[in-house]
Amino acid sequence: MTKWPVLARQAHAAAWLQAWEDLGRAPRTVDAYARGLAEYLELCEREGVDPLSAGRPHVAAFVRVLTTRPHRRGANVVSIESGAGLANATIQQRLVPVRLFYDFLMEEGLRESNPVGRGRYTPGRRGSGRPRGLVPRLSKLPWIPTEQQWLDFLEVARCEPIRNRVMLALAYDAALRREELCSLRTDDLDPAHRTVCVRAETTKNRLERVVPYSAPTGVLLAGYLAHRAAISRARGPLFLSESRRNHGQPLSLWTWSKVVRRLALAAGVERFSTHTTRHLCLTDLARMGWELHAIASFAGHRHTDTTLQYIHLSGRDPAEKLKNGMDHIHAWRIQMLAAGDPREDTAGGARP
């Protein structure tokens, strides 16, 4: 509540958020809920609107603010070309806590309807049977670097300290999310079998998995473990800070993000982020012909719908269909040429 004072000023909002904490939701999930609801409640305060009686126009005004306000990162913004507003997926995330908050108020008998709703108030196309949501949902494929961009990035990364290099190697090899990577512990590793255990509490959807890493990464990891012993011999967090201020402390998510951002700018690949290695790994697995469910298991996806985007991104299925189709067409065209002119057979010789 100290981070978002507006929540403390709204008793019902504070009670709603406390309920999610009591239910054991992940701290980052609770923080995301708090941020989204706090931004909405701050707008209500500026407009002099009681959130308990707010209607659809007030929620629409909130969406307008999210889509038009100057971006706080200014020229450093990566994912939004215009440099203004929030990405479509982020806007969807901001609306989730607002919708859940009004669900809570309805359950408590304080409201009769939810102004955010789930798409029921905006009818879809006639006969479609699927009403549209408050904000159109854009489904964009993840960005991955070209081969040249990847080589440029590696050229810069090869000069990095061994800790950063092994983190990049593991992030790609095991398709690790940022939090999964930074939360690894020494006892999560099994060097004998070259596997790493991604603990459930560090994952996005609370699914534990064991994934392999390559032999070159194993060599890097062995070198880093020897280097780490000079910093701390205690078992615990695998990746440690080497700065004077936090020497020997667990490496934070934000520090790792800054490392990757620095490398991306140096390589001239501004869109490269901590999640890019994961996207690239899963796309490469799709290109290699891995089955959908095998990729989903490797990635820790609860639903294969998420995994399908990497199949699409790899272009594997369309490429295979195009190849098969072209082979058929090619054979048909050659067959027509090889058959020659049927009049040659009937006339008993070549045409004059």
mmCIF file of N, CA and C in Angstrom, residues 139-269:
data_model
loop_
_atom_site.group_PDB
_atom_site.id
_atom_site.type_symbol
_atom_site.label_atom_id
_atom_site.label_comp_id
_atom_site.label_asym_id
_atom_site.label_seq_id
_atom_site.Cartn_x
_atom_site.Cartn_y
_atom_site.Cartn_z
ATOM 1 N N SER A 139 -3.139 -9.764 -31.606
ATOM 2 C CA SER A 139 -2.266 -10.914 -31.394
ATOM 3 C C SER A 139 -1.061 -10.792 -32.317
ATOM 4 N N LYS A 140 0.034 -10.322 -31.755
ATOM 5 C CA LYS A 140 1.249 -10.133 -32.534
ATOM 6 C C LYS A 140 2.238 -11.248 -32.221
ATOM 7 N N LEU A 141 2.951 -11.678 -33.246
ATOM 8 C CA LEU A 141 3.984 -12.677 -33.039
ATOM 9 C C LEU A 141 5.182 -12.053 -32.338
ATOM 10 N N PRO A 142 5.884 -12.828 -31.517
ATOM 11 C CA PRO A 142 7.078 -12.291 -30.854
ATOM 12 C C PRO A 142 8.132 -11.877 -31.878
ATOM 13 N N TRP A 143 8.926 -10.896 -31.500
ATOM 14 C CA TRP A 143 10.007 -10.469 -32.375
ATOM 15 C C TRP A 143 11.235 -11.340 -32.119
ATOM 16 N N ILE A 144 11.882 -11.775 -33.186
ATOM 17 C CA ILE A 144 13.152 -12.470 -33.052
ATOM 18 C C ILE A 144 14.150 -11.825 -34.005
ATOM 19 N N PRO A 145 15.423 -11.856 -33.668
ATOM 20 C CA PRO A 145 16.420 -11.208 -34.523
ATOM 21 C C PRO A 145 16.697 -12.015 -35.779
ATOM 22 N N THR A 146 17.164 -11.332 -36.801
ATOM 23 C CA THR A 146 17.651 -12.022 -37.990
ATOM 24 C C THR A 146 18.987 -12.681 -37.649
ATOM 25 N N GLU A 147 19.469 -13.516 -38.547
ATOM 26 C CA GLU A 147 20.751 -14.173 -38.305
ATOM 27 C C GLU A 147 21.869 -13.149 -38.132
ATOM 28 N N GLN A 148 21.851 -12.093 -38.940
ATOM 29 C CA GLN A 148 22.893 -11.080 -38.838
ATOM 30 C C GLN A 148 22.783 -10.313 -37.527
ATOM 31 N N GLN A 149 21.567 -9.991 -37.109
ATOM 32 C CA GLN A 149 21.382 -9.295 -35.833
ATOM 33 C C GLN A 149 21.851 -10.163 -34.664
ATOM 34 N N TRP A 150 21.572 -11.460 -34.741
ATOM 35 C CA TRP A 150 22.021 -12.376 -33.690
ATOM 36 C C TRP A 150 23.546 -12.430 -33.657
ATOM 37 N N LEU A 151 24.181 -12.473 -34.828
ATOM 38 C CA LEU A 151 25.646 -12.494 -34.874
ATOM 39 C C LEU A 151 26.234 -11.190 -34.342
ATOM 40 N N ASP A 152 25.592 -10.078 -34.660
ATOM 41 C CA ASP A 152 26.056 -8.789 -34.135
ATOM 42 C C ASP A 152 25.964 -8.751 -32.616
ATOM 43 N N PHE A 153 24.870 -9.294 -32.098
ATOM 44 C CA PHE A 153 24.702 -9.322 -30.646
ATOM 45 C C PHE A 153 25.759 -10.220 -29.996
ATOM 46 N N LEU A 154 25.987 -11.392 -30.581
ATOM 47 C CA LEU A 154 26.984 -12.312 -30.030
ATOM 48 C C LEU A 154 28.388 -11.722 -30.090
ATOM 49 N N GLU A 155 28.675 -10.948 -31.135
ATOM 50 C CA GLU A 155 29.998 -10.331 -31.268
ATOM 51 C C GLU A 155 30.265 -9.395 -30.104
ATOM 52 N N VAL A 156 29.235 -8.686 -29.662
ATOM 53 C CA VAL A 156 29.370 -7.796 -28.511
ATOM 54 C C VAL A 156 29.418 -8.608 -27.216
ATOM 55 N N ALA A 157 28.563 -9.632 -27.118
ATOM 56 C CA ALA A 157 28.448 -10.410 -25.879
ATOM 57 C C ALA A 157 29.682 -11.252 -25.585
ATOM 58 N N ARG A 158 30.440 -11.617 -26.613
ATOM 59 C CA ARG A 158 31.589 -12.496 -26.400
ATOM 60 C C ARG A 158 32.667 -11.849 -25.545
ATOM 61 N N CYS A 159 32.637 -10.518 -25.432
ATOM 62 C CA CYS A 159 33.614 -9.791 -24.616
ATOM 63 C C CYS A 159 33.130 -9.567 -23.191
ATOM 64 N N GLU A 160 31.965 -10.076 -22.852
ATOM 65 C CA GLU A 160 31.391 -9.884 -21.534
ATOM 66 C C GLU A 160 32.047 -10.816 -20.505
ATOM 67 N N PRO A 161 31.923 -10.476 -19.205
ATOM 68 C CA PRO A 161 32.404 -11.389 -18.154
ATOM 69 C C PRO A 161 31.704 -12.733 -18.254
ATOM 70 N N ILE A 162 32.303 -13.769 -17.680
ATOM 71 C CA ILE A 162 31.784 -15.120 -17.838
ATOM 72 C C ILE A 162 30.383 -15.263 -17.259
ATOM 73 N N ARG A 163 30.061 -14.518 -16.224
ATOM 74 C CA ARG A 163 28.705 -14.608 -15.659
ATOM 75 C C ARG A 163 27.661 -14.215 -16.686
ATOM 76 N N ASN A 164 27.866 -13.108 -17.361
ATOM 77 C CA ASN A 164 26.896 -12.650 -18.348
ATOM 78 C C ASN A 164 26.801 -13.605 -19.530
ATOM 79 N N ARG A 165 27.939 -14.161 -19.931
ATOM 80 C CA ARG A 165 27.919 -15.078 -21.070
ATOM 81 C C ARG A 165 27.180 -16.371 -20.742
ATOM 82 N N VAL A 166 27.393 -16.899 -19.538
ATOM 83 C CA VAL A 166 26.701 -18.141 -19.182
ATOM 84 C C VAL A 166 25.210 -17.881 -18.974
ATOM 85 N N MET A 167 24.846 -16.700 -18.520
ATOM 86 C CA MET A 167 23.427 -16.374 -18.369
ATOM 87 C C MET A 167 22.741 -16.303 -19.726
ATOM 88 N N LEU A 168 23.398 -15.711 -20.703
ATOM 89 C CA LEU A 168 22.835 -15.655 -22.053
ATOM 90 C C LEU A 168 22.716 -17.054 -22.651
ATOM 91 N N ALA A 169 23.752 -17.876 -22.413
ATOM 92 C CA ALA A 169 23.739 -19.234 -22.957
ATOM 93 C C ALA A 169 22.616 -20.061 -22.336
ATOM 94 N N LEU A 170 22.446 -19.977 -21.026
ATOM 95 C CA LEU A 170 21.372 -20.721 -20.358
ATOM 96 C C LEU A 170 19.995 -20.195 -20.757
ATOM 97 N N ALA A 171 19.888 -18.872 -20.887
ATOM 98 C CA ALA A 171 18.603 -18.276 -21.260
ATOM 99 C C ALA A 171 18.152 -18.790 -22.617
ATOM 100 N N TYR A 172 19.100 -18.983 -23.535
ATOM 101 C CA TYR A 172 18.737 -19.514 -24.852
ATOM 102 C C TYR A 172 18.553 -21.031 -24.809
ATOM 103 N N ASP A 173 19.537 -21.744 -24.263
ATOM 104 C CA ASP A 173 19.496 -23.208 -24.258
ATOM 105 C C ASP A 173 18.225 -23.755 -23.618
ATOM 106 N N ALA A 174 17.850 -23.193 -22.465
ATOM 107 C CA ALA A 174 16.721 -23.716 -21.698
ATOM 108 C C ALA A 174 15.458 -22.891 -21.866
ATOM 109 N N ALA A 175 15.481 -21.885 -22.767
ATOM 110 C CA ALA A 175 14.316 -21.021 -23.012
ATOM 111 C C ALA A 175 13.772 -20.450 -21.710
ATOM 112 N N LEU A 176 14.663 -19.843 -20.924
ATOM 113 C CA LEU A 176 14.278 -19.343 -19.607
ATOM 114 C C LEU A 176 13.749 -17.921 -19.674
ATOM 115 N N ARG A 177 12.709 -17.669 -18.904
ATOM 116 C CA ARG A 177 12.233 -16.306 -18.701
ATOM 117 C C ARG A 177 13.221 -15.592 -17.778
ATOM 118 N N ARG A 178 13.124 -14.268 -17.751
ATOM 119 C CA ARG A 178 14.057 -13.480 -16.944
ATOM 120 C C ARG A 178 14.040 -13.891 -15.473
ATOM 121 N N GLU A 179 12.851 -14.003 -14.889
ATOM 122 C CA GLU A 179 12.771 -14.343 -13.473
ATOM 123 C C GLU A 179 13.269 -15.765 -13.216
ATOM 124 N N GLU A 180 12.988 -16.679 -14.130
ATOM 125 C CA GLU A 180 13.465 -18.054 -13.984
ATOM 126 C C GLU A 180 14.986 -18.097 -13.990
ATOM 127 N N LEU A 181 15.588 -17.316 -14.879
ATOM 128 C CA LEU A 181 17.045 -17.288 -14.983
ATOM 129 C C LEU A 181 17.675 -16.694 -13.734
ATOM 130 N N CYS A 182 17.196 -15.533 -13.317
ATOM 131 C CA CYS A 182 17.803 -14.849 -12.170
ATOM 132 C C CYS A 182 17.520 -15.554 -10.849
ATOM 133 N N SER A 183 16.511 -16.425 -10.814
ATOM 134 C CA SER A 183 16.154 -17.125 -9.579
ATOM 135 C C SER A 183 16.830 -18.486 -9.440
ATOM 136 N N LEU A 184 17.640 -18.875 -10.422
ATOM 137 C CA LEU A 184 18.297 -20.178 -10.347
ATOM 138 C C LEU A 184 19.200 -20.255 -9.127
ATOM 139 N N ARG A 185 19.238 -21.445 -8.522
ATOM 140 C CA ARG A 185 20.094 -21.710 -7.382
ATOM 141 C C ARG A 185 21.113 -22.782 -7.759
ATOM 142 N N THR A 186 22.160 -22.864 -6.978
ATOM 143 C CA THR A 186 23.215 -23.829 -7.281
ATOM 144 C C THR A 186 22.691 -25.258 -7.275
ATOM 145 N N ASP A 187 21.722 -25.545 -6.393
ATOM 146 C CA ASP A 187 21.207 -26.913 -6.322
ATOM 147 C C ASP A 187 20.138 -27.202 -7.373
ATOM 148 N N ASP A 188 19.855 -26.237 -8.247
ATOM 149 C CA ASP A 188 18.949 -26.494 -9.370
ATOM 150 C C ASP A 188 19.683 -27.158 -10.533
ATOM 151 N N LEU A 189 21.004 -27.170 -10.471
ATOM 152 C CA LEU A 189 21.815 -27.695 -11.565
ATOM 153 C C LEU A 189 22.138 -29.169 -11.360
ATOM 154 N N ASP A 190 22.165 -29.899 -12.453
ATOM 155 C CA ASP A 190 22.626 -31.285 -12.458
ATOM 156 C C ASP A 190 23.669 -31.406 -13.570
ATOM 157 N N PRO A 191 24.931 -31.045 -13.258
ATOM 158 C CA PRO A 191 25.965 -31.048 -14.305
ATOM 159 C C PRO A 191 26.205 -32.428 -14.914
ATOM 160 N N ALA A 192 25.969 -33.490 -14.134
ATOM 161 C CA ALA A 192 26.211 -34.841 -14.646
ATOM 162 C C ALA A 192 25.314 -35.148 -15.838
ATOM 163 N N HIS A 193 24.070 -34.659 -15.793
ATOM 164 C CA HIS A 193 23.128 -34.914 -16.881
ATOM 165 C C HIS A 193 22.879 -33.660 -17.720
ATOM 166 N N ARG A 194 23.576 -32.579 -17.390
ATOM 167 C CA ARG A 194 23.414 -31.295 -18.082
ATOM 168 C C ARG A 194 21.942 -30.878 -18.133
ATOM 169 N N THR A 195 21.325 -30.813 -16.962
ATOM 170 C CA THR A 195 19.940 -30.356 -16.865
ATOM 171 C C THR A 195 19.829 -29.301 -15.774
ATOM 172 N N VAL A 196 18.793 -28.496 -15.873
ATOM 173 C CA VAL A 196 18.503 -27.485 -14.865
ATOM 174 C C VAL A 196 17.037 -27.603 -14.490
ATOM 175 N N CYS A 197 16.759 -27.544 -13.194
ATOM 176 C CA CYS A 197 15.388 -27.610 -12.691
ATOM 177 C C CYS A 197 14.858 -26.191 -12.522
ATOM 178 N N VAL A 198 13.767 -25.897 -13.202
ATOM 179 C CA VAL A 198 13.112 -24.594 -13.078
ATOM 180 C C VAL A 198 11.987 -24.761 -12.064
ATOM 181 N N ARG A 199 12.205 -24.242 -10.867
ATOM 182 C CA ARG A 199 11.260 -24.454 -9.779
ATOM 183 C C ARG A 199 9.924 -23.759 -10.026
ATOM 184 N N ALA A 200 8.859 -24.398 -9.547
ATOM 185 C CA ALA A 200 7.502 -23.915 -9.820
ATOM 186 C C ALA A 200 7.290 -22.492 -9.326
ATOM 187 N N GLU A 201 7.865 -22.160 -8.162
ATOM 188 C CA GLU A 201 7.611 -20.838 -7.588
ATOM 189 C C GLU A 201 8.270 -19.715 -8.379
ATOM 190 N N THR A 202 9.173 -20.046 -9.285
ATOM 191 C CA THR A 202 9.823 -19.005 -10.082
ATOM 192 C C THR A 202 9.204 -18.857 -11.463
ATOM 193 N N THR A 203 8.288 -19.745 -11.819
ATOM 194 C CA THR A 203 7.716 -19.724 -13.163
ATOM 195 C C THR A 203 6.473 -18.847 -13.213
ATOM 196 N N LYS A 204 6.089 -18.505 -14.422
ATOM 197 C CA LYS A 204 4.930 -17.641 -14.631
ATOM 198 C C LYS A 204 3.630 -18.332 -14.274
ATOM 199 N N ASN A 205 3.521 -19.632 -14.589
ATOM 200 C CA ASN A 205 2.263 -20.340 -14.364
ATOM 201 C C ASN A 205 2.388 -21.466 -13.336
ATOM 202 N N ARG A 206 3.451 -21.417 -12.527
ATOM 203 C CA ARG A 206 3.640 -22.353 -11.413
ATOM 204 C C ARG A 206 3.757 -23.808 -11.881
ATOM 205 N N LEU A 207 4.424 -24.024 -13.011
ATOM 206 C CA LEU A 207 4.673 -25.366 -13.519
ATOM 207 C C LEU A 207 6.169 -25.652 -13.460
ATOM 208 N N GLU A 208 6.565 -26.592 -12.632
ATOM 209 C CA GLU A 208 7.980 -26.954 -12.553
ATOM 210 C C GLU A 208 8.364 -27.794 -13.769
ATOM 211 N N ARG A 209 9.588 -27.610 -14.234
ATOM 212 C CA ARG A 209 10.063 -28.400 -15.358
ATOM 213 C C ARG A 209 11.569 -28.597 -15.251
ATOM 214 N N VAL A 210 12.062 -29.639 -15.884
ATOM 215 C CA VAL A 210 13.496 -29.916 -15.961
ATOM 216 C C VAL A 210 13.883 -29.865 -17.426
ATOM 217 N N VAL A 211 14.848 -29.016 -17.763
ATOM 218 C CA VAL A 211 15.232 -28.821 -19.153
ATOM 219 C C VAL A 211 16.743 -29.002 -19.302
ATOM 220 N N PRO A 212 17.177 -29.470 -20.466
ATOM 221 C CA PRO A 212 18.614 -29.695 -20.691
ATOM 222 C C PRO A 212 19.318 -28.438 -21.182
ATOM 223 N N TYR A 213 20.632 -28.455 -21.104
ATOM 224 C CA TYR A 213 21.431 -27.415 -21.735
ATOM 225 C C TYR A 213 22.573 -28.088 -22.484
ATOM 226 N N SER A 214 23.178 -27.372 -23.413
ATOM 227 C CA SER A 214 24.147 -27.950 -24.337
ATOM 228 C C SER A 214 25.521 -28.110 -23.689
ATOM 229 N N ALA A 215 26.376 -28.885 -24.362
ATOM 230 C CA ALA A 215 27.736 -29.110 -23.873
ATOM 231 C C ALA A 215 28.548 -27.814 -23.810
ATOM 232 N N PRO A 216 28.497 -26.933 -24.839
ATOM 233 C CA PRO A 216 29.234 -25.663 -24.722
ATOM 234 C C PRO A 216 28.781 -24.825 -23.530
ATOM 235 N N THR A 217 27.480 -24.834 -23.256
ATOM 236 C CA THR A 217 26.989 -24.107 -22.087
ATOM 237 C C THR A 217 27.511 -24.754 -20.811
ATOM 238 N N GLY A 218 27.620 -26.088 -20.805
ATOM 239 C CA GLY A 218 28.171 -26.789 -19.653
ATOM 240 C C GLY A 218 29.608 -26.377 -19.369
ATOM 241 N N VAL A 219 30.413 -26.169 -20.419
ATOM 242 C CA VAL A 219 31.786 -25.716 -20.237
ATOM 243 C C VAL A 219 31.810 -24.313 -19.642
ATOM 244 N N LEU A 220 30.957 -23.420 -20.191
ATOM 245 C CA LEU A 220 30.854 -22.061 -19.638
ATOM 246 C C LEU A 220 30.429 -22.088 -18.175
ATOM 247 N N LEU A 221 29.458 -22.946 -17.873
ATOM 248 C CA LEU A 221 28.922 -23.023 -16.519
ATOM 249 C C LEU A 221 29.990 -23.503 -15.537
ATOM 250 N N ALA A 222 30.780 -24.482 -15.948
ATOM 251 C CA ALA A 222 31.857 -24.968 -15.077
ATOM 252 C C ALA A 222 32.852 -23.850 -14.787
ATOM 253 N N GLY A 223 33.168 -23.057 -15.800
ATOM 254 C CA GLY A 223 34.070 -21.933 -15.594
ATOM 255 C C GLY A 223 33.481 -20.887 -14.664
ATOM 256 N N TYR A 224 32.168 -20.657 -14.802
ATOM 257 C CA TYR A 224 31.537 -19.665 -13.931
ATOM 258 C C TYR A 224 31.477 -20.153 -12.491
ATOM 259 N N LEU A 225 31.203 -21.428 -12.276
ATOM 260 C CA LEU A 225 31.135 -21.952 -10.911
ATOM 261 C C LEU A 225 32.479 -21.809 -10.205
ATOM 262 N N ALA A 226 33.566 -22.005 -10.948
ATOM 263 C CA ALA A 226 34.894 -21.784 -10.363
ATOM 264 C C ALA A 226 35.092 -20.307 -10.038
ATOM 265 N N HIS A 227 34.619 -19.435 -10.918
ATOM 266 C CA HIS A 227 34.705 -17.992 -10.673
ATOM 267 C C HIS A 227 33.823 -17.586 -9.496
ATOM 268 N N ARG A 228 32.628 -18.174 -9.415
ATOM 269 C CA ARG A 228 31.697 -17.846 -8.337
ATOM 270 C C ARG A 228 32.270 -18.201 -6.978
ATOM 271 N N ALA A 229 33.051 -19.270 -6.916
ATOM 272 C CA ALA A 229 33.629 -19.698 -5.642
ATOM 273 C C ALA A 229 34.539 -18.629 -5.047
ATOM 274 N N ALA A 230 35.104 -17.785 -5.891
ATOM 275 C CA ALA A 230 35.941 -16.701 -5.396
ATOM 276 C C ALA A 230 35.113 -15.576 -4.797
ATOM 277 N N ILE A 231 33.826 -15.523 -5.172
ATOM 278 C CA ILE A 231 32.923 -14.503 -4.627
ATOM 279 C C ILE A 231 32.240 -15.012 -3.369
ATOM 280 N N SER A 232 31.719 -16.237 -3.442
ATOM 281 C CA SER A 232 31.036 -16.852 -2.303
ATOM 282 C C SER A 232 31.063 -18.363 -2.470
ATOM 283 N N ARG A 233 31.406 -19.066 -1.396
ATOM 284 C CA ARG A 233 31.393 -20.522 -1.421
ATOM 285 C C ARG A 233 30.081 -21.090 -0.890
ATOM 286 N N ALA A 234 29.187 -20.205 -0.470
ATOM 287 C CA ALA A 234 27.908 -20.648 0.079
ATOM 288 C C ALA A 234 26.980 -21.094 -1.043
ATOM 289 N N ARG A 235 26.241 -22.141 -0.771
ATOM 290 C CA ARG A 235 25.228 -22.566 -1.732
ATOM 291 C C ARG A 235 24.066 -21.579 -1.671
ATOM 292 N N GLY A 236 23.361 -21.462 -2.780
ATOM 293 C CA GLY A 236 22.245 -20.516 -2.816
ATOM 294 C C GLY A 236 22.061 -19.971 -4.204
ATOM 295 N N PRO A 237 21.720 -18.695 -4.322
ATOM 296 C CA PRO A 237 21.513 -18.105 -5.649
ATOM 297 C C PRO A 237 22.723 -18.336 -6.550
ATOM 298 N N LEU A 238 22.464 -18.746 -7.770
ATOM 299 C CA LEU A 238 23.549 -19.082 -8.687
ATOM 300 C C LEU A 238 24.286 -17.845 -9.172
ATOM 301 N N PHE A 239 23.553 -16.838 -9.580
ATOM 302 C CA PHE A 239 24.179 -15.657 -10.167
ATOM 303 C C PHE A 239 24.247 -14.532 -9.140
ATOM 304 N N LEU A 240 25.468 -14.075 -8.888
ATOM 305 C CA LEU A 240 25.712 -13.083 -7.840
ATOM 306 C C LEU A 240 26.207 -11.778 -8.436
ATOM 307 N N SER A 241 25.867 -10.694 -7.762
ATOM 308 C CA SER A 241 26.338 -9.377 -8.162
ATOM 309 C C SER A 241 27.820 -9.243 -7.828
ATOM 310 N N GLU A 242 28.550 -8.557 -8.690
ATOM 311 C CA GLU A 242 29.970 -8.326 -8.459
ATOM 312 C C GLU A 242 30.278 -6.842 -8.311
ATOM 313 N N SER A 243 29.230 -6.035 -8.150
ATOM 314 C CA SER A 243 29.435 -4.606 -7.940
ATOM 315 C C SER A 243 29.913 -4.352 -6.516
ATOM 316 N N ARG A 244 30.557 -3.219 -6.311
ATOM 317 C CA ARG A 244 31.055 -2.909 -4.964
ATOM 318 C C ARG A 244 29.912 -2.699 -3.979
ATOM 319 N N ARG A 245 28.803 -2.181 -4.457
ATOM 320 C CA ARG A 245 27.690 -1.875 -3.559
ATOM 321 C C ARG A 245 26.954 -3.132 -3.117
ATOM 322 N N ASN A 246 26.775 -4.106 -4.035
ATOM 323 C CA ASN A 246 26.006 -5.319 -3.707
ATOM 324 C C ASN A 246 26.824 -6.584 -3.899
ATOM 325 N N HIS A 247 28.100 -6.510 -3.629
ATOM 326 C CA HIS A 247 28.995 -7.636 -3.904
ATOM 327 C C HIS A 247 28.527 -8.900 -3.171
ATOM 328 N N GLY A 248 28.368 -9.976 -3.941
ATOM 329 C CA GLY A 248 27.976 -11.258 -3.359
ATOM 330 C C GLY A 248 26.484 -11.424 -3.156
ATOM 331 N N GLN A 249 25.689 -10.379 -3.459
ATOM 332 C CA GLN A 249 24.239 -10.480 -3.307
ATOM 333 C C GLN A 249 23.623 -11.087 -4.575
ATOM 334 N N PRO A 250 22.424 -11.687 -4.462
ATOM 335 C CA PRO A 250 21.778 -12.250 -5.661
ATOM 336 C C PRO A 250 21.579 -11.179 -6.736
ATOM 337 N N LEU A 251 21.824 -11.544 -7.976
ATOM 338 C CA LEU A 251 21.650 -10.612 -9.087
ATOM 339 C C LEU A 251 20.171 -10.304 -9.262
ATOM 340 N N SER A 252 19.824 -9.042 -9.327
ATOM 341 C CA SER A 252 18.412 -8.656 -9.432
ATOM 342 C C SER A 252 17.936 -8.718 -10.875
ATOM 343 N N LEU A 253 16.606 -8.781 -11.035
ATOM 344 C CA LEU A 253 16.010 -8.765 -12.359
ATOM 345 C C LEU A 253 16.384 -7.507 -13.119
ATOM 346 N N TRP A 254 16.405 -6.388 -12.415
ATOM 347 C CA TRP A 254 16.627 -5.102 -13.078
ATOM 348 C C TRP A 254 18.076 -4.970 -13.519
ATOM 349 N N THR A 255 18.999 -5.520 -12.729
ATOM 350 C CA THR A 255 20.398 -5.481 -13.136
ATOM 351 C C THR A 255 20.614 -6.284 -14.418
ATOM 352 N N TRP A 256 19.975 -7.467 -14.492
ATOM 353 C CA TRP A 256 20.118 -8.279 -15.692
ATOM 354 C C TRP A 256 19.489 -7.583 -16.892
ATOM 355 N N SER A 257 18.355 -6.938 -16.698
ATOM 356 C CA SER A 257 17.716 -6.200 -17.785
ATOM 357 C C SER A 257 18.639 -5.095 -18.307
ATOM 358 N N LYS A 258 19.331 -4.417 -17.395
ATOM 359 C CA LYS A 258 20.248 -3.355 -17.802
ATOM 360 C C LYS A 258 21.425 -3.918 -18.584
ATOM 361 N N VAL A 259 21.911 -5.096 -18.189
ATOM 362 C CA VAL A 259 23.011 -5.732 -18.914
ATOM 363 C C VAL A 259 22.598 -6.025 -20.351
ATOM 364 N N VAL A 260 21.438 -6.658 -20.516
ATOM 365 C CA VAL A 260 20.972 -7.019 -21.852
ATOM 366 C C VAL A 260 20.681 -5.771 -22.672
ATOM 367 N N ARG A 261 20.127 -4.757 -22.056
ATOM 368 C CA ARG A 261 19.839 -3.507 -22.762
ATOM 369 C C ARG A 261 21.131 -2.851 -23.247
ATOM 370 N N ARG A 262 22.147 -2.871 -22.416
ATOM 371 C CA ARG A 262 23.436 -2.287 -22.803
ATOM 372 C C ARG A 262 24.031 -3.027 -24.003
ATOM 373 N N LEU A 263 23.958 -4.352 -23.975
ATOM 374 C CA LEU A 263 24.482 -5.144 -25.081
ATOM 375 C C LEU A 263 23.674 -4.901 -26.365
ATOM 376 N N ALA A 264 22.368 -4.802 -26.218
ATOM 377 C CA ALA A 264 21.511 -4.581 -27.384
ATOM 378 C C ALA A 264 21.839 -3.255 -28.065
ATOM 379 N N LEU A 265 22.025 -2.218 -27.273
ATOM 380 C CA LEU A 265 22.350 -0.912 -27.847
ATOM 381 C C LEU A 265 23.733 -0.927 -28.495
ATOM 382 N N ALA A 266 24.684 -1.603 -27.861
ATOM 383 C CA ALA A 266 26.038 -1.678 -28.409
ATOM 384 C C ALA A 266 26.056 -2.443 -29.732
ATOM 385 N N ALA A 267 25.162 -3.432 -29.855
ATOM 386 C CA ALA A 267 25.103 -4.240 -31.079
ATOM 387 C C ALA A 267 24.218 -3.611 -32.144
ATOM 388 N N GLY A 268 23.524 -2.532 -31.795
ATOM 389 C CA GLY A 268 22.622 -1.903 -32.753
ATOM 390 C C GLY A 268 21.345 -2.692 -32.976
ATOM 391 N N VAL A 269 20.955 -3.498 -31.989
ATOM 392 C CA VAL A 269 19.731 -4.306 -32.081
ATOM 393 C C VAL A 269 18.838 -3.891 -30.912
#
